């Protein structure tokens, strides 16, 4: 139970609490405010070893939609980026990560994994005026992995 509570606090509650604390400041911005959080495909599908984090990310994505609805009248946008797995120092500690990265890199329509620059570029877009027409969205930055139905065992 403690793991579930920790996952919900880290992934969901912090977004809602921080957004509420920043609401008035964001509402004063000339071009409106924008918030972006990070999610993962495990919110939509079962991913081995992801466990309670999948449930927490599903709740996070629901919170993005509700916050977007609540704050839209104040011209505050709320979105999420669902990033593919990225080879980082912290990711090295996740069981099976090396195999997951290899499989995804060979499976995605772009034929590669994403990196921090891919995710950072999407965040810049979502936070800037270029993304001013979107709110309540989950943007997938996973080299197209989420668009696949079933893996044939061969690279596209």
Short mmCIF file of C-alpha atoms in Angstrom, two decimals:
data_model
loop_
_atom_site.label_atom_id
_atom_site.label_comp_id
_atom_site.label_asym_id
_atom_site.label_seq_id
_atom_site.Cartn_x
_atom_site.Cartn_y
_atom_site.Cartn_z
CA UNK A 1 0.00 0.00 0.00
CA UNK A 2 2.86 2.38 0.75
CA UNK A 3 4.22 1.94 -2.79
CA UNK A 4 0.84 2.80 -4.29
CA UNK A 5 0.46 5.85 -2.06
CA UNK A 6 3.97 7.04 -2.94
CA UNK A 7 3.35 6.57 -6.67
CA UNK A 8 0.09 8.55 -6.50
CA UNK A 9 1.66 11.35 -4.47
CA UNK A 10 4.69 11.63 -6.76
CA UNK A 11 2.81 11.37 -10.05
CA UNK A 12 -0.62 12.88 -9.40
CA UNK A 13 -0.94 14.86 -6.22
CA UNK A 14 2.17 16.93 -6.86
CA UNK A 15 0.82 18.06 -10.25
CA UNK A 16 -2.53 19.10 -8.79
CA UNK A 17 -1.01 20.80 -5.73
CA UNK A 18 1.64 22.68 -7.71
CA UNK A 19 -0.88 23.74 -10.34
CA UNK A 20 -3.22 25.14 -7.69
CA UNK A 21 -0.34 27.03 -6.04
CA UNK A 22 0.73 28.53 -9.39
CA UNK A 23 -2.77 29.20 -10.72
CA UNK A 24 -2.93 32.94 -9.99
CA UNK A 25 0.58 33.57 -11.29
CA UNK A 26 -0.13 31.65 -14.49
CA UNK A 27 -3.44 33.47 -14.98
CA UNK A 28 -1.61 36.81 -14.98
CA UNK A 29 0.60 35.85 -17.91
CA UNK A 30 -0.07 37.93 -21.06
CA UNK A 31 -0.14 34.91 -23.35
CA UNK A 32 -1.74 32.57 -20.82
CA UNK A 33 -0.05 29.95 -18.73
CA UNK A 34 1.05 26.47 -19.67
CA UNK A 35 1.86 23.38 -17.64
CA UNK A 36 3.39 20.16 -18.94
CA UNK A 37 3.86 16.92 -17.04
CA UNK A 38 5.43 13.60 -18.01
CA UNK A 39 3.50 10.38 -18.43
CA UNK A 40 4.24 6.99 -19.96
CA UNK A 41 2.49 4.43 -22.19
CA UNK A 42 2.08 2.22 -19.12
CA UNK A 43 -0.95 4.41 -18.34
CA UNK A 44 -2.76 2.83 -21.30
CA UNK A 45 -1.33 -0.70 -21.60
CA UNK A 46 0.21 -3.19 -19.20
CA UNK A 47 3.99 -2.88 -19.25
CA UNK A 48 6.02 -5.58 -17.47
CA UNK A 49 7.51 -4.39 -14.16
CA UNK A 50 5.71 -1.01 -14.32
CA UNK A 51 2.99 -2.12 -11.87
CA UNK A 52 1.43 0.63 -9.68
CA UNK A 53 3.10 3.36 -11.72
CA UNK A 54 0.79 2.47 -14.61
CA UNK A 55 -2.23 3.16 -12.41
CA UNK A 56 -0.62 6.40 -11.16
CA UNK A 57 0.11 7.57 -14.72
CA UNK A 58 -3.49 6.82 -15.74
CA UNK A 59 -4.65 8.99 -12.83
CA UNK A 60 -2.14 11.66 -13.86
CA UNK A 61 -3.54 11.77 -17.40
CA UNK A 62 -7.09 12.05 -16.03
CA UNK A 63 -5.90 14.91 -13.81
CA UNK A 64 -4.45 16.67 -16.86
CA UNK A 65 -7.87 16.59 -18.52
CA UNK A 66 -9.71 17.82 -15.42
CA UNK A 67 -7.18 20.58 -14.73
CA UNK A 68 -7.36 21.66 -18.38
CA UNK A 69 -11.13 21.94 -18.10
CA UNK A 70 -10.99 23.81 -14.79
CA UNK A 71 -8.23 26.24 -15.82
CA UNK A 72 -9.08 26.79 -19.49
CA UNK A 73 -11.31 29.79 -18.70
CA UNK A 74 -8.25 31.44 -17.12
CA UNK A 75 -6.25 30.76 -20.32
CA UNK A 76 -4.08 28.18 -18.57
CA UNK A 77 -3.23 25.09 -20.63
CA UNK A 78 -2.39 21.72 -19.09
CA UNK A 79 -0.89 18.89 -21.15
CA UNK A 80 1.18 15.75 -20.74
CA UNK A 81 3.98 14.21 -22.72
CA UNK A 82 4.02 10.42 -22.85
CA UNK A 83 7.67 9.74 -23.54
CA UNK A 84 9.10 6.44 -24.68
CA UNK A 85 11.74 4.84 -22.50
CA UNK A 86 14.99 6.79 -22.49
CA UNK A 87 18.46 5.51 -21.69
CA UNK A 88 19.34 7.43 -18.54
CA UNK A 89 21.31 6.68 -15.41
CA UNK A 90 18.15 6.18 -13.37
CA UNK A 91 16.60 3.95 -16.06
CA UNK A 92 19.59 1.61 -15.76
CA UNK A 93 18.19 0.48 -12.41
CA UNK A 94 14.88 -0.72 -13.90
CA UNK A 95 14.66 -4.49 -14.36
CA UNK A 96 14.63 -5.41 -18.06
CA UNK A 97 15.29 -1.85 -19.29
CA UNK A 98 18.17 -2.80 -21.59
CA UNK A 99 15.99 -5.37 -23.37
CA UNK A 100 13.06 -2.95 -23.56
CA UNK A 101 15.21 -0.27 -25.14
CA UNK A 102 16.60 -2.73 -27.67
CA UNK A 103 13.18 -4.09 -28.60
CA UNK A 104 11.59 -0.65 -28.89
CA UNK A 105 14.47 0.75 -30.92
CA UNK A 106 14.02 -2.09 -33.40
CA UNK A 107 10.21 -1.91 -33.40
CA UNK A 108 9.19 1.76 -33.58
CA UNK A 109 8.12 3.21 -36.93
CA UNK A 110 11.09 5.59 -36.74
CA UNK A 111 13.41 2.64 -36.07
CA UNK A 112 14.97 4.19 -32.98
CA UNK A 113 14.41 5.15 -29.38
CA UNK A 114 13.71 8.70 -28.29
CA UNK A 115 16.14 10.79 -26.28
CA UNK A 116 15.95 13.72 -23.91
CA UNK A 117 16.23 16.20 -26.79
CA UNK A 118 13.13 14.71 -28.46
CA UNK A 119 11.13 15.06 -25.26
CA UNK A 120 12.58 18.50 -24.50
CA UNK A 121 11.61 19.77 -27.96
CA UNK A 122 8.04 18.58 -27.48
CA UNK A 123 7.92 20.29 -24.08
CA UNK A 124 9.18 23.57 -25.57
CA UNK A 125 6.44 23.36 -28.21
CA UNK A 126 3.71 22.58 -25.65
CA UNK A 127 4.82 25.36 -23.31
CA UNK A 128 5.27 27.98 -26.03
CA UNK A 129 2.72 29.98 -27.98
CA UNK A 130 3.09 27.38 -30.77
CA UNK A 131 1.03 25.03 -28.59
CA UNK A 132 -1.57 27.64 -27.61
CA UNK A 133 -4.42 25.69 -29.21
CA UNK A 134 -3.97 22.52 -27.20
CA UNK A 135 -4.94 21.63 -23.67
CA UNK A 136 -5.94 18.44 -21.92
CA UNK A 137 -3.83 16.44 -24.37
CA UNK A 138 -1.32 13.65 -24.04
CA UNK A 139 1.39 14.05 -26.66
CA UNK A 140 3.21 10.82 -27.48
CA UNK A 141 6.94 11.24 -28.00
CA UNK A 142 7.89 7.59 -28.43
CA UNK A 143 9.07 7.31 -32.06
CA UNK A 144 5.57 6.09 -32.96
CA UNK A 145 5.51 3.03 -30.68
CA UNK A 146 2.03 3.84 -29.34
CA UNK A 147 0.58 3.67 -32.86
CA UNK A 148 1.45 0.00 -33.36
CA UNK A 149 -1.17 -2.68 -32.89
CA UNK A 150 0.91 -5.82 -32.63
CA UNK A 151 4.56 -6.57 -33.05
CA UNK A 152 5.33 -9.01 -35.84
CA UNK A 153 8.84 -9.72 -34.60
CA UNK A 154 10.33 -7.89 -37.55
CA UNK A 155 11.45 -4.31 -37.85
CA UNK A 156 9.18 -2.09 -39.97
#
